[in-house]
Amino acid sequence: YQTSRYKSPVKRWGFFVSYLIIFIH
């Protein structure tokens, strides 16, 4: 199970920001 990823809000935020930047680009 990948609960560590869900437990890591910082990592999720980084992924979200990266996705947003790529989408905006």
PDB file of C-alpha atoms in Angstrom:
ATOM      1  CA  TYR A   1       0.000   0.000   0.000  1.00  0.00           C
ATOM      2  CA  GLN A   2       1.138   3.555  -0.667  1.00  0.00           C
ATOM      3  CA  THR A   3      -0.108   5.315   2.450  1.00  0.00           C
ATOM      4  CA  SER A   4       3.206   7.125   2.889  1.00  0.00           C
ATOM      5  CA  ARG A   5       2.393   9.280  -0.143  1.00  0.00           C
ATOM      6  CA  TYR A   6      -1.014  10.179   1.281  1.00  0.00           C
ATOM      7  CA  LYS A   7       0.523  10.818   4.695  1.00  0.00           C
ATOM      8  CA  SER A   8       3.030  13.219   3.118  1.00  0.00           C
ATOM      9  CA  PRO A   9       1.114  16.439   2.380  1.00  0.00           C
ATOM     10  CA  VAL A  10       4.319  18.234   1.438  1.00  0.00           C
ATOM     11  CA  LYS A  11       5.105  15.704  -1.300  1.00  0.00           C
ATOM     12  CA  ARG A  12       1.522  15.858  -2.556  1.00  0.00           C
ATOM     13  CA  TRP A  13       1.670  19.652  -2.650  1.00  0.00           C
ATOM     14  CA  GLY A  14       4.895  19.505  -4.653  1.00  0.00           C
ATOM     15  CA  PHE A  15       3.263  17.171  -7.166  1.00  0.00           C
ATOM     16  CA  PHE A  16       0.226  19.434  -7.366  1.00  0.00           C
ATOM     17  CA  VAL A  17       2.350  22.528  -7.912  1.00  0.00           C
ATOM     18  CA  SER A  18       4.389  20.735 -10.590  1.00  0.00           C
ATOM     19  CA  TYR A  19       1.213  19.626 -12.349  1.00  0.00           C
ATOM     20  CA  LEU A  20      -0.187  23.143 -12.163  1.00  0.00           C
ATOM     21  CA  ILE A  21       2.982  24.674 -13.595  1.00  0.00           C
ATOM     22  CA  ILE A  22       3.028  22.149 -16.433  1.00  0.00           C
ATOM     23  CA  PHE A  23      -0.657  22.780 -17.130  1.00  0.00           C
ATOM     24  CA  ILE A  24      -0.212  26.566 -17.101  1.00  0.00           C
ATOM     25  CA  HIS A  25       2.878  26.378 -19.295  1.00  0.00           C
TER      26      HIS A  25
END
